[in-house]
PDB file of C-alpha atoms in Angstrom:
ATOM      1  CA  UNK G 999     -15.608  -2.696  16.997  1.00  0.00           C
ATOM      2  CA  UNK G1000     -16.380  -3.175  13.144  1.00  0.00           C
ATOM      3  CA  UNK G1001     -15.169  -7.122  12.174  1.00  0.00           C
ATOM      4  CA  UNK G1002     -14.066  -5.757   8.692  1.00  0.00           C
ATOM      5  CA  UNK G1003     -12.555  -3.427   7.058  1.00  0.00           C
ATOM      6  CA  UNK G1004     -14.149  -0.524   5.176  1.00  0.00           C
ATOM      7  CA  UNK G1005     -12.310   1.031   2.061  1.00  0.00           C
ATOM      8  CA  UNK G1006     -12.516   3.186  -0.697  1.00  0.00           C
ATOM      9  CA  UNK G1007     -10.562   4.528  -3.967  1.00  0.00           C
ATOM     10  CA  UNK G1008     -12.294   5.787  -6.839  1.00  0.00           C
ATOM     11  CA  UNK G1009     -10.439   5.098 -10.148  1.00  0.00           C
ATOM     12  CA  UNK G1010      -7.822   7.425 -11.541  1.00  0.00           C
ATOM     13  CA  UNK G1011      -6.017   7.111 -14.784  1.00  0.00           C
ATOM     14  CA  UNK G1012      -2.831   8.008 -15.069  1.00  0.00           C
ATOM     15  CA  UNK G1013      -1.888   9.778 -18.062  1.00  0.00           C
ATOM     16  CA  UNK G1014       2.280   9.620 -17.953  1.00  0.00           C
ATOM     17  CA  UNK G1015       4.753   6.806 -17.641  1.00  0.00           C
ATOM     18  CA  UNK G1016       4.689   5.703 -14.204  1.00  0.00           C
ATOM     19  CA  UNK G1017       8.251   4.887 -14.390  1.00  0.00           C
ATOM     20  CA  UNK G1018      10.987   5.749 -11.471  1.00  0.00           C
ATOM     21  CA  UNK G1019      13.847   7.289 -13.160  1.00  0.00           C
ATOM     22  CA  UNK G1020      14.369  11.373 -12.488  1.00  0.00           C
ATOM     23  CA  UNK G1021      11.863  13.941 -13.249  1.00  0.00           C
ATOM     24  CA  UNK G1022      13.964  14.927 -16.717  1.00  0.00           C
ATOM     25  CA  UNK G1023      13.678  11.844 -17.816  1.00  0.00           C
ATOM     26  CA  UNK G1024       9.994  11.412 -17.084  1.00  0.00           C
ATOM     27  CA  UNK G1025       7.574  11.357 -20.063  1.00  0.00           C
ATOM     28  CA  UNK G1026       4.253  12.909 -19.903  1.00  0.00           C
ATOM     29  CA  UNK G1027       1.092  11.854 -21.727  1.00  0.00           C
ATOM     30  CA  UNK G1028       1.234   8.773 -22.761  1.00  0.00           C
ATOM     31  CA  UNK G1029      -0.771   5.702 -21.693  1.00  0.00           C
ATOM     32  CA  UNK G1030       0.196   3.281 -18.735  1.00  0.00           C
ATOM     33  CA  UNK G1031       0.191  -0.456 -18.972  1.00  0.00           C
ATOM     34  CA  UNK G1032      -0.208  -2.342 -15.974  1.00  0.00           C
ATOM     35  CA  UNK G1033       2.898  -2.668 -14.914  1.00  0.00           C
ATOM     36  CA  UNK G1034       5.905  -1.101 -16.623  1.00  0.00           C
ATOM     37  CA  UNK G1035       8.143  -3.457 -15.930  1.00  0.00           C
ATOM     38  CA  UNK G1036       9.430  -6.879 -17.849  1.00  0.00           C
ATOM     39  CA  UNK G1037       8.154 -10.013 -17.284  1.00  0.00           C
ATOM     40  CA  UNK G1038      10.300 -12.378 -15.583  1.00  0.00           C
ATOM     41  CA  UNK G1039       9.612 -15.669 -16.354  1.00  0.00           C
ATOM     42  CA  UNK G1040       8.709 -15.901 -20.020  1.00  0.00           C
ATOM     43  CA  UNK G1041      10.104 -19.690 -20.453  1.00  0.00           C
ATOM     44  CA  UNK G1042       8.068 -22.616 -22.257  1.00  0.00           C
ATOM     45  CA  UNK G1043       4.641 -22.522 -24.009  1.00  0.00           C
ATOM     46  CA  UNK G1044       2.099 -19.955 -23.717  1.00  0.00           C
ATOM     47  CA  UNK G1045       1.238 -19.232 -19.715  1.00  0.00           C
ATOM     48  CA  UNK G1046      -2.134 -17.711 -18.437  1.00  0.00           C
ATOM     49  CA  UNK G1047      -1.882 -13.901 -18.206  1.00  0.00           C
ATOM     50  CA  UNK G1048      -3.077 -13.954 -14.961  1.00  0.00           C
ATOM     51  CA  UNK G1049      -0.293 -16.085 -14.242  1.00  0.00           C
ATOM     52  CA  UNK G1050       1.772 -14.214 -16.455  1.00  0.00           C
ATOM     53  CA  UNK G1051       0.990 -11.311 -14.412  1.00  0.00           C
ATOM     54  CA  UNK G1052       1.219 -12.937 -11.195  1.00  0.00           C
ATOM     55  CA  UNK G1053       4.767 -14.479 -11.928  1.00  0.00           C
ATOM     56  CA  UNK G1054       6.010 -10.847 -13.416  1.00  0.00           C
ATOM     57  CA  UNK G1055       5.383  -9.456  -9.767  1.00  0.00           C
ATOM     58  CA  UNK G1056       8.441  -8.761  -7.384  1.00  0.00           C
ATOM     59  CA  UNK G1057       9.214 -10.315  -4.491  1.00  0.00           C
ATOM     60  CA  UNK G1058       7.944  -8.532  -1.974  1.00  0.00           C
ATOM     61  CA  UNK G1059       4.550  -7.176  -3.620  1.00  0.00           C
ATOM     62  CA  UNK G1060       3.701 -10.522  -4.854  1.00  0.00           C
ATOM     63  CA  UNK G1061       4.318 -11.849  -0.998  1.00  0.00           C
ATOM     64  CA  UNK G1062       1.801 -10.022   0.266  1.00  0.00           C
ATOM     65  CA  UNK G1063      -1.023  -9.718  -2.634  1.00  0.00           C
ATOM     66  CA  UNK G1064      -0.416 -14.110  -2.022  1.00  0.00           C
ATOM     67  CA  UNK G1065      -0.971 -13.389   1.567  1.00  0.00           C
ATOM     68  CA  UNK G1066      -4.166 -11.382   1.174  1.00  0.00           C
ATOM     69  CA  UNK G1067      -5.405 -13.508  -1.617  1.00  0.00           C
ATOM     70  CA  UNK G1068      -5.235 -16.483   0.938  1.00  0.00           C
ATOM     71  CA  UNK G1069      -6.408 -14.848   3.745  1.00  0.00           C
ATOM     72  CA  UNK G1070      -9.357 -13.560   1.982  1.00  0.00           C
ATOM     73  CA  UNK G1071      -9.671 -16.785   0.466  1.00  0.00           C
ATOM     74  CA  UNK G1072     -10.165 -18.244   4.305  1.00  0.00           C
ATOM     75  CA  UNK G1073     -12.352 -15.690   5.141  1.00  0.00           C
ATOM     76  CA  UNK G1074     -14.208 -16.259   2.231  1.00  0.00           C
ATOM     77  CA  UNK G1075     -14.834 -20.138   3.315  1.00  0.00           C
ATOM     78  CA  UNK G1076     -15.459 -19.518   6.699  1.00  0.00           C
ATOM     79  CA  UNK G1077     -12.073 -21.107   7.730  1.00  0.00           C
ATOM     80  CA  UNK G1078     -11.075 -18.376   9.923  1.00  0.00           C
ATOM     81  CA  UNK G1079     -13.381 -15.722  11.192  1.00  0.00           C
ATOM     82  CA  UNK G1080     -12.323 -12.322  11.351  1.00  0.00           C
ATOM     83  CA  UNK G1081     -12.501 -11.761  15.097  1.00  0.00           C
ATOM     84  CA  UNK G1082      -9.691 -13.999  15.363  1.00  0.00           C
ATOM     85  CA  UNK G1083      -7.601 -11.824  13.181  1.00  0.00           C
ATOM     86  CA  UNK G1084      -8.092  -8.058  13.906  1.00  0.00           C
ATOM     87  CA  UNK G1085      -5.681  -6.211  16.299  1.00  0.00           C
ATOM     88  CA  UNK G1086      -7.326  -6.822  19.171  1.00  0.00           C
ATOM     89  CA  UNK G1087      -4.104  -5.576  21.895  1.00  0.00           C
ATOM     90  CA  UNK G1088      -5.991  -7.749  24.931  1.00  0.00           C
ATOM     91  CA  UNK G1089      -6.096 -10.444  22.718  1.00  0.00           C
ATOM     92  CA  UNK G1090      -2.035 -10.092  21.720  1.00  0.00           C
ATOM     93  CA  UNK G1091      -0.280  -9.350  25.319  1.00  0.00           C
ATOM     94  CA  UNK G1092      -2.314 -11.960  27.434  1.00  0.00           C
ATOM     95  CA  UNK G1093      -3.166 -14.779  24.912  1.00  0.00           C
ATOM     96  CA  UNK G1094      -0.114 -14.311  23.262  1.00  0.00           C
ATOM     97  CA  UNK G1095      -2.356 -13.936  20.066  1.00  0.00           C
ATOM     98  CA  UNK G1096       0.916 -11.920  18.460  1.00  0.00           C
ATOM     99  CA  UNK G1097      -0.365 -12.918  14.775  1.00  0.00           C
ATOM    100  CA  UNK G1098      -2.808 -10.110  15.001  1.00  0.00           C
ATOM    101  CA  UNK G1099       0.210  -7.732  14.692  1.00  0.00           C
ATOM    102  CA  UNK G1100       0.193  -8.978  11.340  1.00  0.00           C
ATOM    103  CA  UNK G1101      -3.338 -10.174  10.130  1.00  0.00           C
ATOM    104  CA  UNK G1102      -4.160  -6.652  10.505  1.00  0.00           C
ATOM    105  CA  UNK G1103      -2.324  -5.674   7.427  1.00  0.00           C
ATOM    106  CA  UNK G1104      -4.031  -8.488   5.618  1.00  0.00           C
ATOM    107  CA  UNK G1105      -7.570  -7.904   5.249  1.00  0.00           C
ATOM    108  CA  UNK G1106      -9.329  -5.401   3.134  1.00  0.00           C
ATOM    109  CA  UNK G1107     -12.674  -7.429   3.509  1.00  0.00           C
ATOM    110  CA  UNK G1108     -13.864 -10.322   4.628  1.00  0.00           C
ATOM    111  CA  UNK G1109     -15.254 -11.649   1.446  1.00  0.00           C
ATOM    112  CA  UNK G1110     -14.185 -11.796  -2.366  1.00  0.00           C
ATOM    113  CA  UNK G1111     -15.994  -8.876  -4.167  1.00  0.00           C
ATOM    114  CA  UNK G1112     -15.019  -5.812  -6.017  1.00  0.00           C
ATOM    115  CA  UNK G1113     -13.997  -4.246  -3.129  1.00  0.00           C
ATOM    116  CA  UNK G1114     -11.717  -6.406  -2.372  1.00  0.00           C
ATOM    117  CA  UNK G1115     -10.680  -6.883  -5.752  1.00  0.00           C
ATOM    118  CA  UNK G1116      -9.836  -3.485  -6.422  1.00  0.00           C
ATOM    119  CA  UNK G1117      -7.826  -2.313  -3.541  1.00  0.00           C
ATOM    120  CA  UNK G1118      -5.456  -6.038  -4.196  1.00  0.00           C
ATOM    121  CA  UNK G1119      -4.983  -4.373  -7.564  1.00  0.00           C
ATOM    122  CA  UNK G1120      -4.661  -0.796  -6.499  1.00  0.00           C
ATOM    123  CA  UNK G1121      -1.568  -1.725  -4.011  1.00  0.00           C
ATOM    124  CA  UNK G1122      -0.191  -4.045  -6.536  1.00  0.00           C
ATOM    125  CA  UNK G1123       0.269  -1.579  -8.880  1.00  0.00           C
ATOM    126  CA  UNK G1124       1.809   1.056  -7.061  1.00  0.00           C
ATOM    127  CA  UNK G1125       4.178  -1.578  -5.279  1.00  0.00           C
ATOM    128  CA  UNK G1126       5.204  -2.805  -8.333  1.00  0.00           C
ATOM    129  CA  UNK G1127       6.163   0.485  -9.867  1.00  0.00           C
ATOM    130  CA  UNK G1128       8.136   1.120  -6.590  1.00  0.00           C
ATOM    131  CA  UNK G1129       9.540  -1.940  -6.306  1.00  0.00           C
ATOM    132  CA  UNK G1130      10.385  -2.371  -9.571  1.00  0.00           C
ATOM    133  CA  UNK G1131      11.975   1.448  -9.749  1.00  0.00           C
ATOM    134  CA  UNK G1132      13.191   3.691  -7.241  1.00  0.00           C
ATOM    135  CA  UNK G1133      13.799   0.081  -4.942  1.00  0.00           C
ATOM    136  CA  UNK G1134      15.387  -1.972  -8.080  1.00  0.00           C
ATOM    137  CA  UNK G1135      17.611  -4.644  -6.260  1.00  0.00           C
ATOM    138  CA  UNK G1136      17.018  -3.049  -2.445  1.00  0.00           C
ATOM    139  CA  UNK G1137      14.727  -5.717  -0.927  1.00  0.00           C
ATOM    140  CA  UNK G1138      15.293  -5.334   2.367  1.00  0.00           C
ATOM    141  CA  UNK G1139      14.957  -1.069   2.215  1.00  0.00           C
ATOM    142  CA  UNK G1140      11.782  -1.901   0.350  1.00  0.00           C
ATOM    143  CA  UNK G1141      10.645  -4.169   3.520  1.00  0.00           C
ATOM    144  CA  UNK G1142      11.893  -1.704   6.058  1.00  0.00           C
ATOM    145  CA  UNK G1143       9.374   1.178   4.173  1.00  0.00           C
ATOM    146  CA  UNK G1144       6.759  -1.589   5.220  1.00  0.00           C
ATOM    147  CA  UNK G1145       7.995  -2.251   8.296  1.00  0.00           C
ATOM    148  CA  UNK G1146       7.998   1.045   9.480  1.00  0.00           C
ATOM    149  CA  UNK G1147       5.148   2.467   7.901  1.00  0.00           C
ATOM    150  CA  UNK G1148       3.391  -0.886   9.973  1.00  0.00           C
ATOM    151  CA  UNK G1149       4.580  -0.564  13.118  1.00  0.00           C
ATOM    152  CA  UNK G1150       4.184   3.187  12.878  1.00  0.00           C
ATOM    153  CA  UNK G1151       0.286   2.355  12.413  1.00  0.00           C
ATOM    154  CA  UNK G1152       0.265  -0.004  15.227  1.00  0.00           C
ATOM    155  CA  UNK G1153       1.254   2.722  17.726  1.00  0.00           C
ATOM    156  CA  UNK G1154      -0.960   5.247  16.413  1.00  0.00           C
ATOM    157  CA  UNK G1155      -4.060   2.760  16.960  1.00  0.00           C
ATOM    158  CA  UNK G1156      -2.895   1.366  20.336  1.00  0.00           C
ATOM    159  CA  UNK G1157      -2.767   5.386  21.429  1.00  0.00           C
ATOM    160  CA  UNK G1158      -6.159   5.830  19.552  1.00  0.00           C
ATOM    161  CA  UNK G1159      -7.816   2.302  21.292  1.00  0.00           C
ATOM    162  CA  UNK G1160      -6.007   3.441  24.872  1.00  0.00           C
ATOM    163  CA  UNK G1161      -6.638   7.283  24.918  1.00  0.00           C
ATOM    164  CA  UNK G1162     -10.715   7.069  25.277  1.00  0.00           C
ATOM    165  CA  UNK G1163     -11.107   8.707  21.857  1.00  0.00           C
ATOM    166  CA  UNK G1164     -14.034   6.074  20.761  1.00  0.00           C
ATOM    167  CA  UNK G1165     -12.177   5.040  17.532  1.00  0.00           C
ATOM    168  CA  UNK G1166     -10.605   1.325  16.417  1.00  0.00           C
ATOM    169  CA  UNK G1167      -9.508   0.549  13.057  1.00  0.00           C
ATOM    170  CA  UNK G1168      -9.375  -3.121  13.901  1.00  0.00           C
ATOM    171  CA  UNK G1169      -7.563  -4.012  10.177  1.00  0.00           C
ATOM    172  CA  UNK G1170      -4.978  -1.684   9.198  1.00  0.00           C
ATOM    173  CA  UNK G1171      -4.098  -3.119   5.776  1.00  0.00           C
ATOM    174  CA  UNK G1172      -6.503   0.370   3.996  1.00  0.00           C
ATOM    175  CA  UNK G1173      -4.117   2.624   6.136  1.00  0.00           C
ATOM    176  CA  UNK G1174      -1.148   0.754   4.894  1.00  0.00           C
ATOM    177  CA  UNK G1175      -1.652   0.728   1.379  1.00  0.00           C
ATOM    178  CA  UNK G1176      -2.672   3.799   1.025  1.00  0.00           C
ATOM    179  CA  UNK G1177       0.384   5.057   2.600  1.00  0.00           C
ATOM    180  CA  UNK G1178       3.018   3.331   0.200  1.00  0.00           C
ATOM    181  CA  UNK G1179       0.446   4.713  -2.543  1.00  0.00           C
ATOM    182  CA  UNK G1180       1.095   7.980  -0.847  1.00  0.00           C
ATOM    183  CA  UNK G1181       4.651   7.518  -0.948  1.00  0.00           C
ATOM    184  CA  UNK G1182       4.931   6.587  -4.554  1.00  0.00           C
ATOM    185  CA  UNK G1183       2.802   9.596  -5.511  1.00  0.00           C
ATOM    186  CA  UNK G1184       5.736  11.917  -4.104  1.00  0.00           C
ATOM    187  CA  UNK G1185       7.957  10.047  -5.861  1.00  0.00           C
ATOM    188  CA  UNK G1186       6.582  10.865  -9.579  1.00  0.00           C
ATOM    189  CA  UNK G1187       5.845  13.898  -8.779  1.00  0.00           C
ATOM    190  CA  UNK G1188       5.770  14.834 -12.717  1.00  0.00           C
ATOM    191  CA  UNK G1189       3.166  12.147 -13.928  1.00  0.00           C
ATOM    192  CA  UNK G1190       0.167  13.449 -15.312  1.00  0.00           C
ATOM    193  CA  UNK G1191      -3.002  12.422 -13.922  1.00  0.00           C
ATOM    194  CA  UNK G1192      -6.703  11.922 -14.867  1.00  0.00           C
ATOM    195  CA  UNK G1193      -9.455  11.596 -12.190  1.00  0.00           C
ATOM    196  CA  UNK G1194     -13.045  10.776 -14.001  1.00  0.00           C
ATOM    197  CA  UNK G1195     -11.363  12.069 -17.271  1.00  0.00           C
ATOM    198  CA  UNK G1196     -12.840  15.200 -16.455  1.00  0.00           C
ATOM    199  CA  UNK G1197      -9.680  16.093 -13.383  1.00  0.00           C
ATOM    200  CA  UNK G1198      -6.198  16.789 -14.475  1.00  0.00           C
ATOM    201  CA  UNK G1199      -3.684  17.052 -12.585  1.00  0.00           C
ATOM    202  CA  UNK G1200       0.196  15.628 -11.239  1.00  0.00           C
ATOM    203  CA  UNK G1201       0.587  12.479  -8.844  1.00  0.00           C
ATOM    204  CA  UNK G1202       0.921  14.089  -5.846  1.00  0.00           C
ATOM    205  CA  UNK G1203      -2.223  15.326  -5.911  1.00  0.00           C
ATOM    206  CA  UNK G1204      -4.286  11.983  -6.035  1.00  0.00           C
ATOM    207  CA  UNK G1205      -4.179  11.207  -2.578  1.00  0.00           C
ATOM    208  CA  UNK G1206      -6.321  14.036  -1.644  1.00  0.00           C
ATOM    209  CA  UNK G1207      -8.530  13.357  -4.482  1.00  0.00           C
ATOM    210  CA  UNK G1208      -9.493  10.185  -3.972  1.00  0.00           C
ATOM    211  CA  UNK G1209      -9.679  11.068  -0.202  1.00  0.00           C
ATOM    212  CA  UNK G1210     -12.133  13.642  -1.075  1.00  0.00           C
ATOM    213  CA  UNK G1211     -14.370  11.738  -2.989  1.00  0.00           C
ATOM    214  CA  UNK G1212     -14.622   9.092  -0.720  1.00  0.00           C
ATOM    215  CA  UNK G1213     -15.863  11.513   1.865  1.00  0.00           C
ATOM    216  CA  UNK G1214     -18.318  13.031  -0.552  1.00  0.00           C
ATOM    217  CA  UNK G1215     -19.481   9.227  -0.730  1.00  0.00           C
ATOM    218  CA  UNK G1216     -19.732   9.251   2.995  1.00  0.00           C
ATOM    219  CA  UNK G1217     -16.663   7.395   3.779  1.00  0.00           C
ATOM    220  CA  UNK G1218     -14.474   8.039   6.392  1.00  0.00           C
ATOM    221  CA  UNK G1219     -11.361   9.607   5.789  1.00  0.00           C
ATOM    222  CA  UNK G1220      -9.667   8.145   8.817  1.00  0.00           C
ATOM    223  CA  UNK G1221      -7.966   4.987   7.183  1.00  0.00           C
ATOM    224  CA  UNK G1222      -6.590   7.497   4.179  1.00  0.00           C
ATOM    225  CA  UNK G1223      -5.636   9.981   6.444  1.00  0.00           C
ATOM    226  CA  UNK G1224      -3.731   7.198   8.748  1.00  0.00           C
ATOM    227  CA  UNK G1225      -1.906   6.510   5.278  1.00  0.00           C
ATOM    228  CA  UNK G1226      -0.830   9.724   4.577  1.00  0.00           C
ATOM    229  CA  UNK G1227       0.368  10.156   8.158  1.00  0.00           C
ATOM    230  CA  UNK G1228       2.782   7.401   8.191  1.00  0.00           C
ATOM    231  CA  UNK G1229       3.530   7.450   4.135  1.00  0.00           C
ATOM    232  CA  UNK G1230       4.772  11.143   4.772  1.00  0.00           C
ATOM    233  CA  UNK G1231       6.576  10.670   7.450  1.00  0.00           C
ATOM    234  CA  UNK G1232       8.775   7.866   5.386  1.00  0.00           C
ATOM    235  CA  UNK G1233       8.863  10.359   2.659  1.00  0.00           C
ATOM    236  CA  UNK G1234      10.159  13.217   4.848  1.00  0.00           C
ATOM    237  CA  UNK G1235      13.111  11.251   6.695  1.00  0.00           C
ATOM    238  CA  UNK G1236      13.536   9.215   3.570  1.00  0.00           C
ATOM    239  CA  UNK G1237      13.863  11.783   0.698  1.00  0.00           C
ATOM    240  CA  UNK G1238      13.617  15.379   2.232  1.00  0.00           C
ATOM    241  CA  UNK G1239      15.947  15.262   5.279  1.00  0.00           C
ATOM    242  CA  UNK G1240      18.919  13.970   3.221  1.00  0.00           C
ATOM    243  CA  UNK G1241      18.612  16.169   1.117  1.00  0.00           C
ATOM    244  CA  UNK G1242      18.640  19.451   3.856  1.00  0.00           C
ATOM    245  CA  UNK G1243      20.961  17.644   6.099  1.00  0.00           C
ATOM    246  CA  UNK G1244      23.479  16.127   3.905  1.00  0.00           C
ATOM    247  CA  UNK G1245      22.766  12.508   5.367  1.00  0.00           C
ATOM    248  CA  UNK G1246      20.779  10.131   5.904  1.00  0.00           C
ATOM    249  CA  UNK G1247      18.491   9.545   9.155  1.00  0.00           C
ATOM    250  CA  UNK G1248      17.326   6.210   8.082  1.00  0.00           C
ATOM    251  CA  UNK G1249      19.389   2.946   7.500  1.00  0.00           C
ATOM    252  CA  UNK G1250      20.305   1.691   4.224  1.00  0.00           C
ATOM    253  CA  UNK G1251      20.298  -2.234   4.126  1.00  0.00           C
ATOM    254  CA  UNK G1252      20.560  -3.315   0.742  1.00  0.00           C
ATOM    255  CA  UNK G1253      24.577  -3.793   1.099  1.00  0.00           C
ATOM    256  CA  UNK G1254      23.258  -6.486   3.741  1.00  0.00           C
ATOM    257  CA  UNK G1255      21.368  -8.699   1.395  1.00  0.00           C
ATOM    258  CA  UNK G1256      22.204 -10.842  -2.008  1.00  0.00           C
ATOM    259  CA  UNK G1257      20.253 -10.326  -4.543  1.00  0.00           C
TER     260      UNK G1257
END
C-alpha cells in the first residue's frame, strides 16, 4: 500500500458570487475574491494578510487546514513517518492505534509542495463559503456533514481493504475534500463557472470536470469518485429528501450548541 496520498484538481475559475443565499438572489458574472466573507478580527495595526486570511477563517475550516498544516509540517521534518498515520485497520483494533481513524483525513502529501499547497487552499475555500453561508451559526451541523461524510469513507475502505478487491486508499483526506467540494457545488447550483477560460459552465458541473481531466492526466478517479459518493449521499438526505418527504431524515444540532 502507497505511504501517501495522490491528488489532483486542475484550476477552475469561478465566474459568479460564490455566496449562499437562494438562487434569486444569486448574481452571475462577476469576479470572486477569496473568500466572500468579512474578516473577523480587524483590531490594532496593520496584520500580515496571510494572517489576515488565516484569522478571517471559521472555526471549523480553520481547525482542520491548522491540523493539516501541522501534520504536513511533521511529515515534512521527518517527525512522524507516514506509515504510522495511514488507516491501517490491523494497526487500529489490535494496537489500539485508533488515531489512524483520524490521520487519514489529514494528509494530502507527505511533503510541502504545490500539491499540497493547492488542495489546503482548494478545501479552504469551499469550506469557507459553506461555512460561512448555508452553515452561518450551525457549528455542530457543519461538523456532523464531516463526520458523516468521514465515517461514511471509513466503511467504504474497510469493505474495499476486506472484500479482496486489491485496492487501499490508505489517506482519505482527497476523498473527503472533494466530497464537501461536491456538496457545495449542489448548493450554488446557479454560479457560473470557467474551466481553462475556454469551459463554461454552472457549479454542479465541476466535479466531473476536474474528475475528467485528472483521468486524461492519468490519475485515478477513485479518490474523486469516493467524494462524490459520500458528498451525494449528504446532499440527498440533507437537501432532497426533505424536500419530497416533508421532513427531515437527518438531525439538526445547532439548537444544542452556543454560539
Amino acid at each position: 500500500q502507497t505511504d501517501r496520498a495522490i491528488m489532483h484538481a486542475p484550476m477552475a475559475a469561478e465566474e459568479g458570487p460564490a455566496d449562499d443565499r437562494g438562487p434569486e438572489q444569486q448574481v452571475h458574472n462577476n469576479h470572486l475574491h477569496p473568500h466572500h466573507h468579512h474578516p473577523r478580527r480587524n483590531q490594532g495595526g496593520p496584520m500580515n494578510p496571510i494572517l489576515a486570511y488565516y484569522h478571517s477563517m471559521p472555526p471549523v475550516t480553520k481547525t482542520y487546514a491548522t491540523a493539516v498544516f501541522l501534520t504536513t509540517l511533521a511529515l515534512h521534518l521527518d517527525l512522524l513517518h507516514p506509515l504510522t498515520l495511514w488507516l491501517n485497520f490491523w494497526s487500529v483494533w489490535h494496537n489500539y492505534e485508533y488515531w489512524r481513524l483520524i490521520t487519514t483525513f489529514l494528509v494530502f502529501d507527505t511533503q510541502f509542495g504545490l500539491n499540497m499547497l493547492f488542495h489546503t487552499w482548494f478545501i479552504i475555500r469551499h469550506s469557507t463559503s459553506l461555512e460561512d453561508g448555508f452553515f452561518r451559526g450551525r457549528v455542530a451541523d457543519y461538523l456532523f456533514m464531516w463526520g458523516f461524510m468521514a465515517v461514511l469513507l471509513v466503511g467504504i475502505e474497510f469493505g474495499m481493504a476486506h472484500a479482496g478487491l486489491g485496492y487501499s486508499l490508505s489517506f482519505l483526506a482527497p476523498s473527503l475534500s472533494f466530497g464537501v467540494f461536491y456538496y457545495w457545488s449542489r448548493k450554488h447550483p446557479y454560479v457560473r463557472m470557467n474551466f481553462l477560460f475556454v469551459f463554461d459552465f454552472t457549479a454542479p458541473w465541476l466535479p466531473w470536470v476536474i474528475m475528467a481531466f485528472g483521468f486524461l492526466l492519468g490519475n485515478s478517479p477513485l479518490y474523486d469518485l469516493l467524494g462524490v459518493l459520500v458528498g451525494h449521499l449528504y446532499f440527498y438526505l440533507a437537501d432532497v429528501v426533505p424536500l419530497t418527504v416533508g421532513r427531515k431524515i437527518l438531525p439538526s444540532l445547532q439548537q444544542n450548541v452556543a454560539l
